[in-house]
Short mmCIF file of C-alpha atoms and ligand atoms in Angstrom, two decimals:
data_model
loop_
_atom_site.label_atom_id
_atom_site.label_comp_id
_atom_site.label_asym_id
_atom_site.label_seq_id
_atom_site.Cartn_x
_atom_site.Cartn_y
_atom_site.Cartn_z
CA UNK R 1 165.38 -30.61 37.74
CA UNK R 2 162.44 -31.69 40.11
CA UNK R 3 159.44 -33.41 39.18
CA UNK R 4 156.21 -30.78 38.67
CA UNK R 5 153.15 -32.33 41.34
CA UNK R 6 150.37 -31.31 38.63
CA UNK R 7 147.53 -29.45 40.89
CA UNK R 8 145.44 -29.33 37.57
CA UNK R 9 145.53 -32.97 36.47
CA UNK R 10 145.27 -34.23 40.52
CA UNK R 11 142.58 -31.90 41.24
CA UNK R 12 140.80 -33.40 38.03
CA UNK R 13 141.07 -36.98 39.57
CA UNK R 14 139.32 -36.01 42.63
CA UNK R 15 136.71 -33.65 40.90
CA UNK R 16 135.52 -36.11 38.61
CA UNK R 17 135.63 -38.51 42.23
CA UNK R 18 133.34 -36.06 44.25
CA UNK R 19 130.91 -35.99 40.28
CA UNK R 20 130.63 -39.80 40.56
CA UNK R 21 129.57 -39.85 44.01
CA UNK R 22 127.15 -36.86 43.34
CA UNK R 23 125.50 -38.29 40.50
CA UNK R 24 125.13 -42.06 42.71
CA UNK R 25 123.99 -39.50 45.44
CA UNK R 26 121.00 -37.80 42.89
CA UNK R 27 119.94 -41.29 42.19
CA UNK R 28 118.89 -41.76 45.75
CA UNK R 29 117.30 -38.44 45.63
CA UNK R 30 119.35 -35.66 47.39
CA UNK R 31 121.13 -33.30 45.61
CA UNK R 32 124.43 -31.96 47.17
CA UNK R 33 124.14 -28.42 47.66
CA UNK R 34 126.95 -25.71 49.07
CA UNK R 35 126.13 -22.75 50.12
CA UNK R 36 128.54 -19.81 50.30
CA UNK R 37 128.42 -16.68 52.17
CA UNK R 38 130.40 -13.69 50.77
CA UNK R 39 130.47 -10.59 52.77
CA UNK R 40 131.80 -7.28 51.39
CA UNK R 41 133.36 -6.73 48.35
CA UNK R 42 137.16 -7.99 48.75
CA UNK R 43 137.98 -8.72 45.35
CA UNK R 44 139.98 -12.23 45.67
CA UNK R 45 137.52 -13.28 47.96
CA UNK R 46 134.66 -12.55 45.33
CA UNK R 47 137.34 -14.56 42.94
CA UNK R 48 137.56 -17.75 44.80
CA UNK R 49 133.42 -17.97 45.35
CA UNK R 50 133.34 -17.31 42.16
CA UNK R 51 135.89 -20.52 41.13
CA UNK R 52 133.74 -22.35 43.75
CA UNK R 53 130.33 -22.33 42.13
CA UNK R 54 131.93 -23.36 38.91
CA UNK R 55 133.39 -26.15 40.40
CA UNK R 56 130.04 -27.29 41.99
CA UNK R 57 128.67 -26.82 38.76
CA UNK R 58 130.98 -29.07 36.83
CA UNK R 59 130.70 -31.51 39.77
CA UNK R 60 127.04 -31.85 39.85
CA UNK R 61 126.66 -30.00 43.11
CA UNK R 62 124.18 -27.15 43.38
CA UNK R 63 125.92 -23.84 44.38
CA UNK R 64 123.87 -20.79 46.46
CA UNK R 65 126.21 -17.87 46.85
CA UNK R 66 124.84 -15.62 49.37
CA UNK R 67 126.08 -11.76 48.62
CA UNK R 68 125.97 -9.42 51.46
CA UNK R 69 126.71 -5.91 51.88
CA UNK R 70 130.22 -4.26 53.82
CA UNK R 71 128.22 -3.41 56.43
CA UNK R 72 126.35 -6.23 56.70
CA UNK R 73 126.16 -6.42 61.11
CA UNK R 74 127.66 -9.40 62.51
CA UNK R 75 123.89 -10.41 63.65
CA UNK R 76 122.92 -10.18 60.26
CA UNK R 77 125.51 -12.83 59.50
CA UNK R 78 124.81 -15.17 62.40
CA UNK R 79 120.96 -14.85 61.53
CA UNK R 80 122.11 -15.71 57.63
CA UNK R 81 124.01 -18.65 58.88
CA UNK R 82 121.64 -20.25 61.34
CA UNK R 83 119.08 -19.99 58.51
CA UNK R 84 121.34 -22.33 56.64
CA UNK R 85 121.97 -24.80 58.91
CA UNK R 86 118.49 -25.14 59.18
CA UNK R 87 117.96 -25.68 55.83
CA UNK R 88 117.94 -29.22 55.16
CA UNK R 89 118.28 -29.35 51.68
CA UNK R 90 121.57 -27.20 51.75
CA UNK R 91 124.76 -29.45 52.92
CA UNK R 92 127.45 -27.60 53.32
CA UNK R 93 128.05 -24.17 54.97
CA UNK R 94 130.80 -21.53 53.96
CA UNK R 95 131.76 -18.31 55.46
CA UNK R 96 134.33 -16.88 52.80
CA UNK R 97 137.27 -15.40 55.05
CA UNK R 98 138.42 -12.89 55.15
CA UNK R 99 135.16 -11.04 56.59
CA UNK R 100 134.62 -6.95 56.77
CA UNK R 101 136.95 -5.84 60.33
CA UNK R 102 133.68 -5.15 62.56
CA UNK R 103 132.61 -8.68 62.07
CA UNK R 104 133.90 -11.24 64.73
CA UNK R 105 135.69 -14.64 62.26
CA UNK R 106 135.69 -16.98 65.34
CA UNK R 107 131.94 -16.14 66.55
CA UNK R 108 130.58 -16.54 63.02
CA UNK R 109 132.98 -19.86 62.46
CA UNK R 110 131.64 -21.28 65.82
CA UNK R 111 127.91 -20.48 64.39
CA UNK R 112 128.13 -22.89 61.38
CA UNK R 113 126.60 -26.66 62.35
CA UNK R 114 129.85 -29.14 62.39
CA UNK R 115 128.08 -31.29 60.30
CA UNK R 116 128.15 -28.64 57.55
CA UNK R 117 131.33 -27.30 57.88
CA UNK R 118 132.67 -28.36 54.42
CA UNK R 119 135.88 -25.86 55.10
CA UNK R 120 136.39 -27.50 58.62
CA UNK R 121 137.13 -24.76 60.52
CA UNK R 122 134.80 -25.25 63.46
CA UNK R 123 136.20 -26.38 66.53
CA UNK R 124 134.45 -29.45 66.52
CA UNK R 125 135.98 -30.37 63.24
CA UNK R 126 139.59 -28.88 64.54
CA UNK R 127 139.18 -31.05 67.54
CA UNK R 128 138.48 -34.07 65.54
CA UNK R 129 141.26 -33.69 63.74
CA UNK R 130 143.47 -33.29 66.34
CA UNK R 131 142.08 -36.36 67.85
CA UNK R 132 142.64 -38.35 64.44
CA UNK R 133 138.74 -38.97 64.59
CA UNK R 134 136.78 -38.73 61.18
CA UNK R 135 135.66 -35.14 60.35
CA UNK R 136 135.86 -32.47 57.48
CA UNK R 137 139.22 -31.84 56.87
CA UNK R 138 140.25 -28.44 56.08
CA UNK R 139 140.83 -28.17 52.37
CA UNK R 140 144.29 -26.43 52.07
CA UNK R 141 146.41 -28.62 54.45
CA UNK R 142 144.14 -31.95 52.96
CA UNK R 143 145.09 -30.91 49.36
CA UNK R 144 148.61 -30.64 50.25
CA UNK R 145 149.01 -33.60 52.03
CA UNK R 146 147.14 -35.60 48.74
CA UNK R 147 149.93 -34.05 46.55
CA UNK R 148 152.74 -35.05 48.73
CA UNK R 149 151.26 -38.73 48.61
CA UNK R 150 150.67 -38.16 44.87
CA UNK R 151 154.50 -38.57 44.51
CA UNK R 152 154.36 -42.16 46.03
CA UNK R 153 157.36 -41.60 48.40
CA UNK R 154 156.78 -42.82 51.46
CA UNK R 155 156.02 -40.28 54.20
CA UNK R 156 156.65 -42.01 57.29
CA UNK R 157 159.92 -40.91 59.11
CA UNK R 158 160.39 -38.28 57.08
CA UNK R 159 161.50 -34.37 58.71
CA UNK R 160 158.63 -31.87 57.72
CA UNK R 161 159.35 -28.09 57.75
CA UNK R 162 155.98 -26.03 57.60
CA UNK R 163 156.55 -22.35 57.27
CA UNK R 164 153.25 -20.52 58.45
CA UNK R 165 151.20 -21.32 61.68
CA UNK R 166 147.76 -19.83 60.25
CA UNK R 167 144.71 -22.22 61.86
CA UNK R 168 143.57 -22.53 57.97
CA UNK R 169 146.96 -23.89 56.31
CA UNK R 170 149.87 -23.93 58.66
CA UNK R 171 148.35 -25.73 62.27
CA UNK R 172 146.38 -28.10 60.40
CA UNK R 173 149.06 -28.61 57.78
CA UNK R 174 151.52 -29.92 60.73
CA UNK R 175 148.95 -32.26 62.57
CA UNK R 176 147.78 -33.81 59.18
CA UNK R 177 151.81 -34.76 58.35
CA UNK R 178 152.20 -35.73 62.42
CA UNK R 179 149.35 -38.14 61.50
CA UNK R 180 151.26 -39.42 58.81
CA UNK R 181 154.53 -40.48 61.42
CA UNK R 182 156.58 -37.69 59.70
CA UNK R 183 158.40 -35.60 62.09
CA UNK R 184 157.36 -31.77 61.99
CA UNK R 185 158.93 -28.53 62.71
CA UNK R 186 156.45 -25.85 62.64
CA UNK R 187 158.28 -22.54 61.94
CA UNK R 188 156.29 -18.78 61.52
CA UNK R 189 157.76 -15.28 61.87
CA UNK R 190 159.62 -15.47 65.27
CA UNK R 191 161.59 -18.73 64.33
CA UNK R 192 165.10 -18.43 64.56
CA UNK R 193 167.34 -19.82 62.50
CA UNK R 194 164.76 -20.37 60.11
CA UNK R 195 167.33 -21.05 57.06
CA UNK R 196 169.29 -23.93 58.53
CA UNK R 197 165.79 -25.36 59.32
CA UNK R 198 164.44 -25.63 56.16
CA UNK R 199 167.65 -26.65 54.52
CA UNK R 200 167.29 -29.80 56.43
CA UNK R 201 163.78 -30.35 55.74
CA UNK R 202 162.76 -33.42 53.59
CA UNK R 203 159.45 -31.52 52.65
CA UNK R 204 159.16 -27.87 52.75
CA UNK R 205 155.92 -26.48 53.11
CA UNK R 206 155.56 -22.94 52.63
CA UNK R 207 152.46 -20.83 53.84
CA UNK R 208 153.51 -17.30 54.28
CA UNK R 209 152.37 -15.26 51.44
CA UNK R 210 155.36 -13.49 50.36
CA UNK R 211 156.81 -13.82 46.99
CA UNK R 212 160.36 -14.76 46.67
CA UNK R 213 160.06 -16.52 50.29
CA UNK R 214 161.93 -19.20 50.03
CA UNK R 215 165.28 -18.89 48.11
CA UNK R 216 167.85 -22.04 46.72
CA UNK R 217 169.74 -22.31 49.94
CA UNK R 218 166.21 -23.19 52.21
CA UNK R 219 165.91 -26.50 50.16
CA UNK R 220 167.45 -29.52 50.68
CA UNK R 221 168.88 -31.52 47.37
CA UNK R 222 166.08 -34.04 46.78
CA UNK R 223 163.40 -32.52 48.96
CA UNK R 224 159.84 -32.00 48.07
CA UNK R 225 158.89 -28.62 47.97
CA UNK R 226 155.01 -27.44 48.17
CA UNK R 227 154.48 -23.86 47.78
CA UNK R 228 150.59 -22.90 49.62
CA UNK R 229 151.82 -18.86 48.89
CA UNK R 230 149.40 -16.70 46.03
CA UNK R 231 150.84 -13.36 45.09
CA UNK R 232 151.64 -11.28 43.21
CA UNK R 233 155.09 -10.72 41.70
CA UNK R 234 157.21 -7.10 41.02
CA UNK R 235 156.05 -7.99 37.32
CA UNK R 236 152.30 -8.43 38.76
CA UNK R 237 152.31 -12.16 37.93
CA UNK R 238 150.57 -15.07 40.28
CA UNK R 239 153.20 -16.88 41.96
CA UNK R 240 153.91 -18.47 45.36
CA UNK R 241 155.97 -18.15 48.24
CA UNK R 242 159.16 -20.27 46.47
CA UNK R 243 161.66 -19.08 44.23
CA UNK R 244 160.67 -21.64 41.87
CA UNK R 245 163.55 -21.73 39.03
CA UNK R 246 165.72 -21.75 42.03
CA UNK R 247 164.13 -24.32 44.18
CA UNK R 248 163.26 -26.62 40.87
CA UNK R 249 166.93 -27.41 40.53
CA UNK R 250 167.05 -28.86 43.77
CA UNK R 251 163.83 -30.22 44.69
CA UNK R 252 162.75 -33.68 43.76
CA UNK R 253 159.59 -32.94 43.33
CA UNK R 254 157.86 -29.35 44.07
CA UNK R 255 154.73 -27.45 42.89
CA UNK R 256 153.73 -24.53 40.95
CA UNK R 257 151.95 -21.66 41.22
CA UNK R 258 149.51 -21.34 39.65
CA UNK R 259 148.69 -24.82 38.89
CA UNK R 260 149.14 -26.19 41.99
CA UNK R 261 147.87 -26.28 45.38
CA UNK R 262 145.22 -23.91 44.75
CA UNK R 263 143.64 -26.35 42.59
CA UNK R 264 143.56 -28.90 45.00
CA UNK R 265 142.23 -26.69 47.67
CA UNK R 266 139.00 -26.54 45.41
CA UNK R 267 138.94 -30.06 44.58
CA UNK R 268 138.50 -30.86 48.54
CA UNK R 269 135.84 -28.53 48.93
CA UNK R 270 134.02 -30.48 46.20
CA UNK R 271 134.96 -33.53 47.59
CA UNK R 272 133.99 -32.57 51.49
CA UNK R 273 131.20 -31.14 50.45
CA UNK R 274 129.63 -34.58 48.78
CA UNK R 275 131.08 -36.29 51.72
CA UNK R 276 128.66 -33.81 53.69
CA UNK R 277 125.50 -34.70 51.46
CA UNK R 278 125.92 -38.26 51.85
CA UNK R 279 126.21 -38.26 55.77
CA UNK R 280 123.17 -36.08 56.22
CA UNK R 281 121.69 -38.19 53.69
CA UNK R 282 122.73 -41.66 55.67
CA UNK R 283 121.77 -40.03 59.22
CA UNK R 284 117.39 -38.94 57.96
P1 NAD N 1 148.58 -15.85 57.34
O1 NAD N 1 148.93 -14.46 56.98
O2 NAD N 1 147.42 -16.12 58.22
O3 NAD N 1 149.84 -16.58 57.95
C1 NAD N 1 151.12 -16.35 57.48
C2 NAD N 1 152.09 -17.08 58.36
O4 NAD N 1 153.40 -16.81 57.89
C3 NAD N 1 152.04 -16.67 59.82
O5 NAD N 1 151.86 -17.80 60.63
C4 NAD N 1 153.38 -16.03 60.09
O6 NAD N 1 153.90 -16.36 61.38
C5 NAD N 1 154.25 -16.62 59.00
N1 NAD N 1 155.33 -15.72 58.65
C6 NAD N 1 155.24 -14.42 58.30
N2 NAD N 1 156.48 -13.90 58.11
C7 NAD N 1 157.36 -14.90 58.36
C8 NAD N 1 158.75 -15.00 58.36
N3 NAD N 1 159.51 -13.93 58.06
N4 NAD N 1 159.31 -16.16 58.67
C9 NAD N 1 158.57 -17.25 58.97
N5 NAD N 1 157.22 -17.22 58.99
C10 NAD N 1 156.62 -16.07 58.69
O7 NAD N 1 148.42 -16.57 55.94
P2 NAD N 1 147.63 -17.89 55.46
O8 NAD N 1 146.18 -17.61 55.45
O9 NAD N 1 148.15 -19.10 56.15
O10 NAD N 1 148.14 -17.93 53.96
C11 NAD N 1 149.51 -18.03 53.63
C12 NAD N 1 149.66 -17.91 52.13
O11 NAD N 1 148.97 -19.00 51.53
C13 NAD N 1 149.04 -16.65 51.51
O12 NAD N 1 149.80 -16.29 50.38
C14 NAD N 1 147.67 -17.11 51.08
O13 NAD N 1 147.18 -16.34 50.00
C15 NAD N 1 147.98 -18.50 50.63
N6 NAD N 1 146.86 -19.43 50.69
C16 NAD N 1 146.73 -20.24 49.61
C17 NAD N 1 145.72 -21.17 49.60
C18 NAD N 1 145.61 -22.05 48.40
O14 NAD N 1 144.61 -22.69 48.21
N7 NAD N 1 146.67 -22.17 47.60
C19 NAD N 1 144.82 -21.28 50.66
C20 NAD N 1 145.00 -20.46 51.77
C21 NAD N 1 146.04 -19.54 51.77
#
């Protein structure tokens, strides 16, 4: 039976981290603010915004959540965001993804000022990254990598499988672990022998977003097993991309869903987001 990475009580560590450093921040005066941008009515997305300003809220970071219409035009948008990174007292800018089809994702992610890209999803914040050079780290791929540490085995030299090549979990997910000296295979839907792949995997990483992805035989006795997959099951549960009763017999140590890196995801928001408030503070 593997050891359960708890999302809930690790996401609590660094919560009540990004609180501390917003209250110290207040006593110098500026309050960290976020500012999300929800367009159209997708109802996860208005889910997770939601989940966001109560996070902020417990964290001691103002929240603005900016509702716009469907057919809110892509101008609109850019207009909406410019206004924010303008706005000095707000510190961090979100776009909530997906956006309504007639609106362009990479134009209005290349609009939002680097220095308040809390999701780090601009390309100066990409590049960064790739470079190893401080920036906003995006918060999936960061919370994953802070549960895999959480288990205190040593990461260096170990073989990575990441299942999923999306630019907000999978790409970043594989550069963050490369940082870390473990080797990575990055696999996605025209791998081949995707099976034998993960089987010899130390940590599995999986970031497709279909239940029931990864089954007993993809896991390697002992490996660590972090599922980044939310859907829904045939019985219209939550769950992830891993069969988990399966996979817990032969993980060491391996997440769940809910509970797990979902939580974490938020917790780096908060935490990028302070980190945000106090550089703009440092740089006036
Ligand atoms: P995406 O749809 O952008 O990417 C899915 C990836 O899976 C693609 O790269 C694709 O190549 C790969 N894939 C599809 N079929 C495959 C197959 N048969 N074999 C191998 N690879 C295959 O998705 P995403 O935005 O990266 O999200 C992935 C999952 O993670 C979704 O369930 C999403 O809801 C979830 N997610 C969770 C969090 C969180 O905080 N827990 C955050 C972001 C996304």
């Amino acid at each position: 039976m593997a050891q359960r990475i708890d999302g809930k009580a690790l996401a609590a560590r660094y919560k009540a981290k990004a609180a501390a450093e917003a209250a110290a921040l207040r006593e110098k005066g500026v309050q960290p603010r976020l500012a999300v941008v929800l367009a159209g009515e997708n109802p996860a997305s208005k889910t997770y915004v939601a989940g966001k300003a109560r996070d902020c809220a417990e964290c001691g970071i103002l929240s603005d959540v900016i509702e716009l219409p469907e057919q809110t035009g892509e101008q609109e948008l850019l207009a909406r965001v410019a206004a924010l990174n303008a706005n000095r007292a707000v510190h961090g800018v979100l776009v909530q993804l997906p956006l309504p089809a007639h609106i362009s994702t990479s134009r209005v992610i290349h609009a939002i000022a680097p220095e308040k890209d809390v999701d780090g999803f601009t390309p100066v914040n990409v590049g960064r990254m790739v470079l190893g050079e401080e920036c906003f780290l995006p918060c999936t791929p960061a919370g994953c990598l802070a549960m895999l540490q959480s288990t205190g085995v040593p990461l260096a030299g170990k073989d990575a499988v990441v299942i999923g090549r999306s630019n907000i979990v999978g790409k970043p997910m594989a550069l963050l672990l490369t940082a870390q000296d473990v080797t990575v295979t990055l696999c996605h839907s025209h791998t081949e022998h995707l099976r034998e792949k993960c089987a010899a995997a130390d940590i599995l990483i999986a970031a497709v977003g279909r239940a029931g992805f990864v089954t007993a035989d993809m896991v390697k006795p002992g490996a660590i097993v972090i599922d980044v997959g939310i859907n829904r099951g045939t019985d219209g549960r939550l769950c992830g991309d891993v069969d988990f009763a399966a996979a817990n017999e032969r993980a060491s140590f391996i997440t769940p869903v809910p509970g797990g890196v979902g939580l974490m995801t938020r917790a780096m928001l908060m935490h990028n987001t302070v980190k945000a408030a106090r550089l703009q503070s440092a740089a006036l």
